[in-house]
Amino acid sequence: MTTTGSFIVPNLISKNQSQLNNVGSESGKHRPETGQDVRVGNVTAALAVANIVKTSLGPVGLDKMLVDDIGDVLITNDGATILKSLEVEHPAARVLVDLANLQDQEVGDGTTSVVIIAAELLRRGNDLVKNGIHPTTIISGYRSALKAAVSYIKKEMVVNVSELGDEHLINAAKTSMSSKIIGKESEYFSKLAVDAVKSVKMNATAADVAGYDAMGSGGGGDAEAPPAETTSPDGGTAAVSKKQRYKYPLSAIHILKAHGKSSMESHLIDGGFAINAMRAAQGMPTFVESTVDQPVVKIAMLDMNLQRHRMGMGVQVIVKDPAEIENIKKREMDITKERIRKIIDAGARVVLTTKGVDDLCMKYFVEAGIICARRCNREDLKRLAKATGGKVVTTMADMEGNETFDADSLGGCDSVREVRIGDGEMLYVYGCKGHGASTIVLRGANEYMLDEMDRALHDSLCVVKRMLESNTLVPGGGAAEAALSVYLDDYANTIQSREQMVIQEYADALLVIPKTLAVNAAKDASELVAKLRSVHAKSQHSEDVSDDGLKFLGLDLVEGTIRDNLAAGVVEPAISKIKSLRFATEAAITILRIDDRITLNK
C-alpha cells in the first residue's frame, strides 16, 4: 500500500488519504461549520487517519511506502513514523497524529493501537449522538468505562515481572519486534535490547519514583534497600518503599548504523561507546589503553577549530614595517600551538572535535602519540561526554580572556581503538568511567533497512525500559482487550442510566484490536473474537479456580486459534496498555466535545 509522506501530492494512491484531504480542505463544497455536520466531519477525518495505519497492526501487518514530493522513499509499518510523515490538514485528524506521537514519547510502542481505538470510540460515539444520546452523557460514560477498565487491568490482568525473570523481558521485546523487519531475528535482537537497557541501570530519584507511581506502576527494582521516608500528617515519618527502584535512561544507549554484512552481525558494546569518526592522520596510533602510570585514558571533547588561528572577517591590521607581517603569521601559528600544548599537558590521550584539524595540529598530535578525530557529530560528543564523565569544551577562554584548558573537562575510559566497519573506520571507546553507557552497532544491506531496524529496536528498548521500571506486564494478542470488553459489558448492566449504552459501546469498541489483528492475519475475525469473548466470560463468571488462567488467553495468529499468551511469551508492559486506553479515550472525548468550527480569516 502506498501513502504519501512529508508533503501531500496530487496523484494520491491511498483512498484513505484522499478522503482525509477532502474532509480537511478549506475550499470544499460541503465544508462543515456547525452542529452535527462538524462532528461527522471530525469523525470521518479521524477514521481516515486510522484506516491508513490499520492494516499495519500486528505481527503480520503490512508495510507502507511513503513517498514525498521529491521522490524520497520511506518503507515502514511503525504507526508513529507513518503519521508523523503525513501532512494532515484537518484539525481533528491532527489530534490523532499528535496522539500517536505522544504514545511514542511516553511509552515507545502501541502507537497504531491507540489511534485505532480512538477512531473506533469516535465512530461509536458519533452513532450514539445520532441516536439521541447527548455528547455530555457519552463523555461521562467513556470516563466511567476508562476508570473501570484501568482498575480491572491493575487488579486482575497484571503479572509481576520480578516473579518471572528475564525470560519475559525478552518475550516482551520479541512481541514488539514481531511486526518489524527484524521479526525473524527477534530471538537475537531481543536479547540485545534487554542487555543494552540493563547496562544503563541507575538508582532512581524521588521524582522518578513519584513518576512510576503516577503511571500506576509497581516497584522498579529488585534489591532491598532502607525504606524512603516522608512526613506523615501527624508530623512523624512514614516508610514509602522497602525496595530500591531504578531508572534506565535510553539516552545513554547509542545506536550506530553501519552499512554492510547481515543484520545478525549487529552487536552490543557493553559499557562502551562507538563514534562514527576515524583518525585524522595515519601516523596516529590505532589503539590507546590505560597503563600503570596512566590508569585512565583521558578524552578531550571539543566543539571548536584546531586550525591555524586567523583574523576574523572585517579585522584590519595596520603595519608600518613589512617585517611585522611575518611576526603576525608566526603569532597566529603560536596561538594554535599553545592551545594544543595546553590540551596535551592536561593529560588528554584522545582528542575529538566537531570541527576541523589542520596539518600543523596533526603533526603535534602524531608526535605526542595522541589519537585525534575531526568532524565528529556534536550530539555524539554530548552523549560521549555523559558516558565518560567529561564535558564538551566550546572555548578555552576564561572570564578574563586568558586561554586555559581545565583537566576536569576530560572524560575517562579504559581504552580507545579504531575498528574497521564496512567501508570505513570507527572509534570504539571501551570502559567509560561516567554514567552507564552502551552502544548497539547495527549492520544491514542498505539505508532503508538500517533505518527500519533502528525504529524497531527503539520500540523494543522502550518496552523493556517500561517493564523494568513498572515491573508489570499483561498478555498481548488481544487478551487484555477481550477481557476488558467482557468485564465492561457486565459493569454496564449495573448502571441504571443512559451511560449504560455508552459503556457497552466502549466495551465493543475495544474489540477492534483483536478483530483487526485477525483480519490482518487473514483469519476469520468474527469466529475468533467470539471464541475469545467466550473463554474470558467463563474466566470471569466461573467460581472454579482452575478457570482463572483463562484470562491470559489471546489470539494465535499463525494457527488461527486461541492460546495462553502469557505462557507463549506474547506479552507487553501493563503501562503501555493503560496509557493507550487513557490517551485514546481523552482524544475521543476532545473531538466529541466539538460542535462548532469557526474559520478565522486574519
Coordinates of C-alpha atoms in Angstrom, one line a residue:
M1 CA 0.0 0.0 0.0
T2 CA 1.3 3.4 -0.8
T3 CA 0.6 6.7 1.0
T4 CA 2.4 10.0 0.8
G5 CA 4.9 11.3 3.2
S6 CA 6.2 14.8 4.2
F7 CA 4.0 16.7 1.7
I8 CA 0.7 15.7 0.2
V9 CA 1.0 15.3 -3.6
P10 CA -1.8 15.4 -6.2
N11 CA -1.6 11.8 -7.5
L12 CA -2.6 10.1 -4.3
I13 CA -2.9 6.3 -4.4
S14 CA -4.4 5.8 -0.9
K15 CA -8.2 6.3 -0.9
N16 CA -7.9 7.0 2.9
Q17 CA -5.5 9.8 2.3
S18 CA -7.8 11.2 -0.5
Q19 CA -10.7 11.1 1.9
L20 CA -8.7 12.8 4.6
N21 CA -7.7 15.6 2.3
N22 CA -11.3 16.1 1.1
V23 CA -12.6 16.4 4.6
G24 CA -9.8 18.8 5.6
S25 CA -10.0 21.0 2.5
E26 CA -10.9 24.6 3.4
S27 CA -12.3 25.1 -0.1
G28 CA -14.6 22.0 -0.2
K29 CA -18.2 22.4 -1.3
H30 CA -19.6 21.0 1.9
R31 CA -17.2 22.3 4.5
P32 CA -18.7 21.6 7.9
E33 CA -19.3 24.6 10.1
T34 CA -21.8 23.9 12.9
G35 CA -23.7 21.2 14.8
Q36 CA -23.7 17.6 13.7
D37 CA -22.0 18.3 10.4
V38 CA -18.9 19.3 12.2
R39 CA -18.9 16.2 14.4
V40 CA -19.4 14.0 11.3
G41 CA -16.6 15.7 9.5
N42 CA -14.3 15.3 12.5
V43 CA -15.1 11.6 12.9
T44 CA -14.7 11.0 9.2
A45 CA -11.2 12.6 9.3
A46 CA -10.2 10.6 12.3
L47 CA -11.4 7.3 10.7
A48 CA -9.4 8.2 7.6
V49 CA -6.2 8.5 9.7
A50 CA -6.9 5.2 11.5
N51 CA -7.6 3.4 8.2
I52 CA -4.2 4.4 6.9
V53 CA -2.4 2.6 9.7
K54 CA -5.0 -0.1 10.4
T55 CA -3.5 -2.7 8.1
S56 CA -0.1 -2.4 9.7
L57 CA -1.2 -3.7 13.1
G58 CA 0.1 -7.0 14.4
P59 CA 2.9 -9.4 13.6
V60 CA 1.6 -10.0 10.0
G61 CA 0.7 -6.4 9.3
L62 CA 1.6 -4.8 6.0
D63 CA 4.2 -2.1 5.4
K64 CA 3.6 1.4 4.0
M65 CA 5.6 3.1 1.3
L66 CA 5.8 6.9 2.0
V67 CA 6.9 8.9 -1.0
D68 CA 7.5 12.7 -0.7
D69 CA 7.3 15.3 -3.5
I70 CA 10.9 15.0 -4.4
G71 CA 10.8 11.2 -4.7
D72 CA 12.4 10.2 -1.4
V73 CA 11.1 6.8 -0.2
L74 CA 10.4 5.6 3.3
I75 CA 9.2 2.0 3.9
T76 CA 7.9 1.3 7.4
N77 CA 5.0 -0.1 9.4
D78 CA 5.6 1.9 12.5
G79 CA 2.4 3.9 13.3
A80 CA 4.1 7.0 14.7
T81 CA 6.6 7.2 11.8
I82 CA 3.8 6.9 9.2
L83 CA 1.6 9.6 10.8
K84 CA 4.5 11.9 11.6
S85 CA 5.4 11.8 7.9
L86 CA 1.9 12.8 6.7
E87 CA 1.0 16.5 6.3
V88 CA -2.5 16.4 7.7
E89 CA -4.7 19.4 7.1
H90 CA -7.8 18.6 9.1
P91 CA -7.6 19.8 12.8
A92 CA -9.4 16.7 14.2
A93 CA -7.1 14.4 12.2
R94 CA -4.1 16.2 13.6
V95 CA -5.3 15.3 17.1
L96 CA -4.8 11.6 16.3
V97 CA -1.4 12.3 14.8
D98 CA -0.4 14.1 17.9
L99 CA -1.9 11.2 19.9
A100 CA 0.4 8.7 18.2
N101 CA 3.4 11.0 18.8
L102 CA 2.5 11.3 22.5
Q103 CA 2.2 7.5 22.8
D104 CA 5.6 7.1 21.1
Q105 CA 7.2 9.6 23.5
E106 CA 5.6 8.3 26.7
V107 CA 5.7 4.5 26.0
G108 CA 7.5 3.9 22.7
D109 CA 5.2 1.2 21.5
G110 CA 1.4 0.8 20.8
T111 CA 1.1 3.9 18.6
T112 CA -1.0 2.1 16.0
S113 CA -3.3 0.6 18.6
V114 CA -4.0 3.9 20.3
V115 CA -5.1 5.5 17.0
I116 CA -7.3 2.6 16.1
I117 CA -9.0 2.6 19.5
A118 CA -9.5 6.4 19.5
A119 CA -11.1 6.3 16.0
E120 CA -13.4 3.4 16.9
L121 CA -14.5 5.3 20.1
L122 CA -15.3 8.3 17.9
R123 CA -17.2 6.3 15.4
R124 CA -19.4 4.7 18.1
G125 CA -19.8 7.9 19.9
N126 CA -21.0 9.7 16.8
D127 CA -23.6 6.9 16.2
L128 CA -24.8 7.4 19.8
V129 CA -25.2 11.1 19.1
K130 CA -27.3 10.3 16.0
N131 CA -29.5 8.1 18.2
G132 CA -30.3 10.9 20.5
I133 CA -27.6 10.5 23.3
H134 CA -26.2 13.8 24.4
P135 CA -22.4 14.2 24.0
T136 CA -22.1 15.1 27.7
T137 CA -23.6 11.7 28.6
I138 CA -21.2 10.0 26.1
I139 CA -18.2 11.7 27.6
S140 CA -19.2 10.8 31.2
G141 CA -19.8 7.2 30.1
Y142 CA -16.4 7.0 28.4
R143 CA -14.7 8.3 31.5
S144 CA -16.5 5.8 33.8
A145 CA -15.6 3.0 31.4
L146 CA -12.0 4.1 31.3
K147 CA -11.8 4.2 35.1
A148 CA -13.3 0.7 35.4
A149 CA -11.0 -0.7 32.7
V150 CA -7.9 0.6 34.3
S151 CA -8.9 -0.7 37.7
Y152 CA -9.6 -4.2 36.2
I153 CA -6.2 -4.3 34.5
K154 CA -4.4 -3.4 37.7
K155 CA -6.3 -5.9 39.8
E156 CA -6.8 -8.9 37.5
M157 CA -4.6 -8.7 34.4
V158 CA -1.2 -7.5 35.7
V159 CA 1.6 -10.0 36.3
N160 CA 4.7 -9.0 38.2
V161 CA 7.9 -9.2 36.2
S162 CA 10.2 -9.9 39.1
E163 CA 8.4 -13.2 39.7
L164 CA 9.0 -14.3 36.1
G165 CA 12.7 -13.3 35.4
D166 CA 14.5 -12.1 32.3
E167 CA 12.6 -14.5 30.0
H168 CA 9.6 -12.3 30.0
L169 CA 11.6 -9.2 29.3
I170 CA 13.0 -10.9 26.2
N171 CA 9.5 -12.1 25.3
A172 CA 8.2 -8.5 25.6
A173 CA 10.9 -7.3 23.3
K174 CA 10.2 -10.1 20.8
T175 CA 6.5 -9.2 20.9
S176 CA 7.3 -5.6 20.0
M177 CA 9.7 -6.7 17.2
S178 CA 7.3 -9.4 15.8
S179 CA 5.7 -7.0 13.2
K180 CA 9.0 -5.3 12.3
I181 CA 11.7 -6.0 9.7
I182 CA 13.8 -7.8 12.3
G183 CA 10.9 -10.1 13.4
K184 CA 12.6 -13.2 12.0
E185 CA 15.7 -12.5 14.1
S186 CA 13.8 -11.3 17.2
E187 CA 15.5 -14.0 19.3
Y188 CA 18.8 -12.4 18.8
F189 CA 17.8 -8.7 18.8
S190 CA 15.5 -9.1 21.9
K191 CA 18.5 -10.3 24.0
L192 CA 20.5 -7.4 22.6
A193 CA 17.8 -4.9 23.7
V194 CA 17.5 -6.4 27.2
D195 CA 21.3 -6.4 27.7
A196 CA 21.5 -2.8 26.4
V197 CA 18.8 -1.5 28.7
K198 CA 20.2 -3.3 31.8
S199 CA 23.7 -1.9 31.1
V200 CA 22.5 1.7 31.8
K201 CA 20.8 0.9 35.1
M202 CA 20.9 3.8 37.6
N203 CA 19.3 4.5 41.0
A204 CA 16.0 6.3 40.7
T205 CA 15.5 9.6 42.4
A206 CA 12.4 10.5 44.5
A207 CA 11.0 12.3 41.4
D208 CA 11.4 9.2 39.3
V209 CA 9.7 7.1 41.9
A210 CA 6.8 9.5 42.0
G211 CA 6.6 9.3 38.2
Y212 CA 6.4 5.5 38.4
D213 CA 3.6 5.7 41.0
A214 CA 1.7 8.2 38.9
M215 CA 1.8 5.8 35.9
G216 CA 0.2 3.2 38.1
S217 CA 3.3 1.0 38.2
G218 CA 4.8 -1.1 40.9
G219 CA 8.4 -1.1 42.2
G220 CA 11.1 -0.8 39.6
G221 CA 13.9 -2.7 41.3
D222 CA 14.8 -5.9 42.8
A223 CA 17.4 -5.1 45.5
E224 CA 16.4 -4.5 49.1
A225 CA 17.1 -1.0 50.4
P226 CA 16.2 1.0 53.5
P227 CA 12.7 2.4 53.0
A228 CA 12.4 6.0 51.9
E229 CA 10.7 8.3 54.5
T230 CA 8.1 11.0 54.1
T231 CA 6.4 13.3 56.6
S232 CA 3.1 11.9 57.9
P233 CA 0.1 14.1 58.7
D234 CA 0.9 14.0 62.5
G235 CA 4.5 15.3 61.9
G236 CA 6.2 11.9 62.1
T237 CA 7.8 9.9 59.3
A238 CA 6.3 7.0 57.3
A239 CA 8.0 4.4 55.1
V240 CA 7.2 4.8 51.4
S241 CA 9.0 1.9 49.9
K242 CA 11.0 -1.1 51.0
K243 CA 12.8 -1.6 47.7
Q244 CA 15.3 0.4 45.8
R245 CA 13.9 1.5 42.5
Y246 CA 15.9 2.1 39.3
K247 CA 15.7 4.0 36.1
Y248 CA 17.1 3.1 32.7
P249 CA 17.8 6.3 30.6
L250 CA 17.6 5.3 27.0
S251 CA 19.6 8.4 26.0
A252 CA 22.6 6.5 27.4
I253 CA 22.2 3.9 24.7
H254 CA 23.8 4.9 21.4
I255 CA 22.6 3.3 18.2
L256 CA 25.1 3.4 15.3
K257 CA 24.2 2.3 11.8
A258 CA 26.9 0.9 9.5
H259 CA 26.3 -0.4 6.0
G260 CA 27.4 -3.9 5.1
K261 CA 27.1 -7.5 6.3
S262 CA 23.9 -9.1 7.6
S263 CA 21.6 -7.9 10.4
M264 CA 22.9 -10.8 12.5
E265 CA 26.3 -9.1 12.6
S266 CA 24.9 -6.3 14.7
H267 CA 26.4 -6.3 18.2
L268 CA 26.4 -4.5 21.6
I269 CA 29.4 -2.7 23.1
D270 CA 28.6 -3.1 26.8
G271 CA 29.8 -0.2 28.8
G272 CA 31.3 1.4 25.7
F273 CA 30.6 3.9 23.0
A274 CA 31.2 3.8 19.3
I275 CA 31.6 7.1 17.4
N276 CA 31.4 7.4 13.6
A277 CA 34.9 9.0 13.2
M278 CA 38.4 8.0 12.2
R279 CA 41.9 9.1 12.9
A280 CA 42.8 12.4 11.3
A281 CA 46.3 11.1 10.2
Q282 CA 47.8 7.7 9.5
G283 CA 50.7 8.4 11.8
M284 CA 48.5 8.4 14.9
P285 CA 48.2 5.2 17.0
T286 CA 45.2 2.9 16.3
F287 CA 44.9 1.8 19.9
V288 CA 45.3 3.6 23.2
E289 CA 44.8 1.9 26.6
S290 CA 45.4 2.6 30.3
T291 CA 48.7 1.8 31.8
V292 CA 50.1 1.6 35.4
D293 CA 51.2 5.2 35.2
Q294 CA 48.0 6.4 33.5
P295 CA 45.2 4.1 34.8
V296 CA 42.6 6.1 32.9
V297 CA 42.7 7.1 29.2
K298 CA 41.7 10.8 29.1
I299 CA 39.5 12.1 26.3
A300 CA 39.2 15.8 25.3
M301 CA 35.9 16.6 23.5
L302 CA 35.9 19.9 21.7
D303 CA 33.4 22.0 19.8
M304 CA 36.0 24.3 18.3
N305 CA 38.5 24.5 15.5
L306 CA 42.0 23.2 15.9
Q307 CA 43.4 25.0 12.9
R308 CA 45.8 27.8 12.4
H309 CA 44.3 30.9 14.1
R310 CA 43.3 33.6 11.5
M311 CA 42.0 37.0 12.0
G312 CA 38.2 37.2 11.6
M313 CA 36.4 38.8 8.6
G314 CA 36.5 42.6 8.8
V315 CA 39.5 42.7 11.1
Q316 CA 42.2 45.2 9.9
V317 CA 45.8 45.2 11.0
I318 CA 47.9 48.3 10.1
V319 CA 51.6 47.7 10.0
K320 CA 54.3 50.2 9.3
D321 CA 57.1 47.7 8.7
P322 CA 56.6 44.8 6.2
A323 CA 58.7 42.6 8.5
E324 CA 55.9 42.7 11.0
I325 CA 53.7 40.6 8.7
E326 CA 55.9 37.6 9.3
N327 CA 55.6 38.2 13.1
I328 CA 51.8 38.2 12.8
K329 CA 51.8 34.9 10.9
K330 CA 54.1 33.4 13.4
R331 CA 51.9 34.6 16.3
E332 CA 48.9 33.0 14.6
M333 CA 50.7 29.7 14.4
D334 CA 51.9 30.0 18.0
I335 CA 48.3 30.6 19.3
T336 CA 47.2 27.2 17.8
K337 CA 50.4 25.6 19.1
E338 CA 49.8 26.9 22.6
R339 CA 46.2 25.6 22.6
I340 CA 47.3 22.1 21.6
R341 CA 50.1 22.2 24.2
K342 CA 47.5 23.0 26.9
I343 CA 45.3 20.1 25.8
I344 CA 48.2 17.7 25.9
D345 CA 49.5 19.0 29.2
A346 CA 46.1 18.4 30.7
G347 CA 46.6 14.7 30.1
A348 CA 44.5 14.1 27.0
R349 CA 45.4 11.0 25.0
V350 CA 42.4 11.2 22.7
V351 CA 41.1 14.4 21.1
L352 CA 37.7 14.6 19.4
T353 CA 36.4 17.8 17.8
T354 CA 33.3 18.7 15.9
K355 CA 35.3 21.0 13.6
G356 CA 38.5 20.9 11.6
V357 CA 42.1 20.0 12.4
D358 CA 44.8 21.2 10.0
D359 CA 48.1 19.5 9.1
L360 CA 50.1 21.6 11.6
C361 CA 48.0 20.4 14.5
M362 CA 48.1 16.9 13.3
K363 CA 51.9 17.0 13.4
Y364 CA 51.8 17.8 17.1
F365 CA 49.3 15.1 17.9
V366 CA 51.3 12.5 15.9
E367 CA 54.5 13.4 17.8
A368 CA 52.7 13.1 21.1
G369 CA 51.1 9.7 20.2
I370 CA 47.6 11.0 20.5
I371 CA 44.5 9.8 18.6
C372 CA 42.7 12.8 17.1
A373 CA 39.4 12.7 15.1
R374 CA 37.7 15.7 13.4
R375 CA 34.2 16.5 12.1
C376 CA 32.6 14.4 14.8
N377 CA 28.8 14.6 15.3
R378 CA 28.0 17.1 18.0
E379 CA 25.2 15.0 19.5
D380 CA 27.5 12.0 19.6
L381 CA 30.1 14.0 21.6
K382 CA 27.5 15.2 24.1
R383 CA 26.5 11.6 24.7
L384 CA 30.1 10.5 25.0
A385 CA 30.7 13.3 27.5
K386 CA 28.0 12.0 29.7
A387 CA 29.2 8.4 29.3
T388 CA 32.8 9.3 30.2
G389 CA 32.1 11.9 32.8
G390 CA 33.6 14.8 30.8
K391 CA 32.4 18.0 29.2
V392 CA 32.2 19.3 25.6
V393 CA 34.5 22.4 25.5
T394 CA 33.4 25.2 23.2
T395 CA 36.1 27.7 24.1
M396 CA 39.4 27.8 26.0
A397 CA 39.0 31.4 27.0
D398 CA 38.1 32.1 30.7
M399 CA 36.2 35.1 32.1
E400 CA 39.3 37.3 31.9
G401 CA 40.1 36.4 28.3
N402 CA 43.0 34.2 29.1
E403 CA 43.2 30.8 27.4
T404 CA 43.3 27.7 29.7
F405 CA 42.2 24.1 29.5
D406 CA 40.5 22.6 32.6
A407 CA 41.6 19.0 33.1
D408 CA 38.2 18.3 34.8
S409 CA 36.5 18.6 31.5
L410 CA 38.3 15.5 30.3
G411 CA 36.4 12.2 30.1
G412 CA 37.8 8.9 31.2
C413 CA 37.8 5.3 29.8
D414 CA 39.8 2.1 29.7
S415 CA 40.8 2.1 26.1
V416 CA 40.1 3.6 22.6
R417 CA 40.5 1.5 19.4
E418 CA 40.0 2.3 15.8
V419 CA 37.9 -0.5 14.2
R420 CA 37.2 -1.1 10.5
I421 CA 33.4 -1.4 10.0
G422 CA 32.2 -1.8 6.4
D423 CA 33.9 0.6 4.1
G424 CA 35.2 2.9 6.8
E425 CA 36.7 3.1 10.3
M426 CA 35.1 3.9 13.6
L427 CA 36.4 4.7 17.1
Y428 CA 35.3 2.3 19.9
V429 CA 35.6 3.7 23.4
Y430 CA 35.7 0.9 26.0
G431 CA 35.1 1.1 29.8
C432 CA 33.5 4.5 30.1
K433 CA 34.0 5.9 33.5
G434 CA 30.9 8.2 33.8
H435 CA 27.3 7.2 33.8
G436 CA 26.4 3.8 32.4
A437 CA 26.6 3.7 28.6
S438 CA 26.4 1.2 25.8
T439 CA 26.3 1.2 22.0
I440 CA 24.4 -1.0 19.6
V441 CA 26.1 -1.2 16.2
L442 CA 23.5 -2.1 13.6
R443 CA 24.6 -3.8 10.3
G444 CA 22.4 -4.0 7.3
A445 CA 22.3 -4.1 3.5
N446 CA 21.1 -0.5 2.8
E447 CA 20.0 2.7 4.4
Y448 CA 16.3 1.8 4.3
M449 CA 16.8 -1.4 6.1
L450 CA 19.0 0.2 8.8
D451 CA 16.5 3.0 9.4
E452 CA 13.7 0.5 9.9
M453 CA 15.9 -1.7 12.2
D454 CA 16.7 1.4 14.2
R455 CA 12.9 2.2 14.6
A456 CA 12.2 -1.4 15.6
L457 CA 15.0 -1.6 18.1
H458 CA 14.0 1.8 19.6
D459 CA 10.4 0.5 20.2
S460 CA 11.8 -2.7 21.9
L461 CA 14.2 -0.7 24.1
C462 CA 11.3 1.5 25.2
V463 CA 9.2 -1.7 26.0
V464 CA 12.0 -3.2 28.1
K465 CA 12.6 0.1 29.9
R466 CA 8.9 0.4 30.8
M467 CA 8.7 -3.2 32.0
L468 CA 11.8 -2.8 34.2
E469 CA 10.6 0.5 35.7
S470 CA 7.0 -0.5 36.2
N471 CA 7.8 -4.2 36.9
T472 CA 4.4 -5.3 35.4
L473 CA 3.1 -6.9 32.2
V474 CA -0.1 -8.0 30.6
P475 CA -0.7 -10.7 28.0
G476 CA -0.9 -9.5 24.4
G477 CA -2.6 -10.8 21.3
G478 CA -6.0 -9.1 22.1
A479 CA -6.2 -10.9 25.5
A480 CA -6.5 -7.7 27.6
E481 CA -9.0 -6.1 25.2
A482 CA -11.2 -9.1 25.2
A483 CA -11.2 -9.4 29.0
L484 CA -12.0 -5.7 29.3
S485 CA -14.8 -6.0 26.8
V486 CA -16.5 -8.8 28.8
Y487 CA -15.9 -7.0 32.1
L488 CA -17.3 -3.7 30.9
D489 CA -20.3 -5.4 29.5
D490 CA -21.1 -6.8 32.9
Y491 CA -20.2 -3.4 34.5
A492 CA -22.6 -1.6 32.2
N493 CA -25.5 -3.8 33.4
T494 CA -25.1 -2.3 36.9
I495 CA -25.6 1.2 35.6
Q496 CA -29.2 2.5 35.7
S497 CA -28.9 5.4 33.4
R498 CA -28.2 6.2 29.7
E499 CA -24.5 5.7 30.4
Q500 CA -25.2 2.0 30.3
M501 CA -25.4 2.2 26.5
V502 CA -22.3 4.3 26.3
I503 CA -20.2 1.8 28.4
Q504 CA -21.5 -1.1 26.3
E505 CA -20.3 0.7 23.2
Y506 CA -16.9 1.4 24.8
A507 CA -16.7 -2.4 25.6
D508 CA -17.5 -3.2 22.0
A509 CA -15.0 -0.6 20.7
L510 CA -12.1 -2.4 22.5
L511 CA -12.8 -5.5 20.3
V512 CA -11.5 -3.6 17.3
I513 CA -7.9 -4.6 18.3
P514 CA -8.4 -8.4 18.2
K515 CA -10.7 -8.1 15.1
T516 CA -8.0 -6.1 13.3
L517 CA -5.3 -8.5 14.3
A518 CA -7.3 -11.4 12.9
V519 CA -8.3 -9.6 9.7
N520 CA -4.6 -8.6 9.0
A521 CA -3.6 -12.3 9.6
A522 CA -6.3 -13.4 7.0
K523 CA -8.2 -15.3 9.7
D524 CA -12.0 -15.4 10.4
A525 CA -12.2 -12.4 12.8
S526 CA -15.9 -13.0 13.8
E527 CA -15.3 -16.6 14.9
L528 CA -12.0 -15.9 16.7
V529 CA -13.3 -12.9 18.6
A530 CA -16.5 -14.8 19.6
K531 CA -14.3 -17.7 21.0
L532 CA -12.1 -15.2 22.8
R533 CA -15.1 -13.5 24.4
S534 CA -16.5 -16.8 25.4
V535 CA -13.4 -18.0 27.3
H536 CA -13.0 -14.7 29.0
A537 CA -16.6 -14.7 30.1
K538 CA -16.1 -18.2 31.5
S539 CA -12.9 -16.9 33.3
Q540 CA -14.8 -14.0 34.9
H541 CA -18.1 -15.8 35.8
S542 CA -16.8 -19.2 36.9
E543 CA -16.1 -19.9 40.5
D544 CA -13.7 -22.7 39.6
V545 CA -10.1 -21.6 40.5
S546 CA -8.8 -23.6 37.5
D547 CA -10.6 -21.3 35.2
D548 CA -8.7 -18.3 36.4
G549 CA -5.9 -18.9 34.0
L550 CA -8.3 -18.4 31.1
K551 CA -7.9 -14.6 31.5
F552 CA -4.5 -14.9 29.8
L553 CA -5.9 -16.4 26.6
G554 CA -5.4 -14.4 23.4
L555 CA -5.1 -14.9 19.7
D556 CA -2.6 -17.2 17.9
L557 CA -2.4 -15.5 14.5
V558 CA -0.3 -18.2 13.0
E559 CA -2.6 -21.2 13.7
G560 CA -5.8 -19.1 13.8
T561 CA -6.7 -20.3 17.3
I562 CA -6.7 -19.0 20.8
R563 CA -3.9 -19.8 23.3
D564 CA -2.4 -18.8 26.7
N565 CA -0.3 -15.8 25.5
L566 CA 1.4 -15.4 28.9
A567 CA 2.8 -19.0 28.5
A568 CA 3.5 -18.4 24.8
G569 CA 5.5 -15.3 25.6
V570 CA 3.3 -12.7 23.9
V571 CA 3.3 -10.0 26.5
E572 CA 3.6 -6.2 26.7
P573 CA 4.0 -3.7 29.5
A574 CA 0.9 -3.0 31.6
I575 CA 1.7 0.7 31.5
S576 CA 1.5 0.6 27.7
K577 CA -2.0 -0.8 27.8
I578 CA -3.2 1.6 30.4
K579 CA -1.7 4.6 28.7
S580 CA -3.1 3.5 25.3
L581 CA -6.6 3.4 26.8
R582 CA -6.2 6.8 28.6
F583 CA -4.8 8.6 25.6
A584 CA -7.3 7.1 23.2
T585 CA -10.3 8.0 25.5
E586 CA -9.1 11.5 26.1
A587 CA -8.5 12.1 22.4
A588 CA -12.0 10.8 21.6
I589 CA -13.6 13.0 24.3
T590 CA -11.7 16.0 23.0
I591 CA -13.1 15.6 19.5
L592 CA -16.6 14.6 20.6
R593 CA -16.9 17.8 22.6
I594 CA -16.6 19.9 19.5
D595 CA -19.9 21.1 17.9
D596 CA -18.7 24.2 16.0
R597 CA -15.8 25.1 13.8
I598 CA -15.1 28.8 13.2
T599 CA -12.6 29.7 10.5
L600 CA -10.7 32.8 11.4
N601 CA -9.6 34.9 8.5
K602 CA -6.6 37.0 9.5

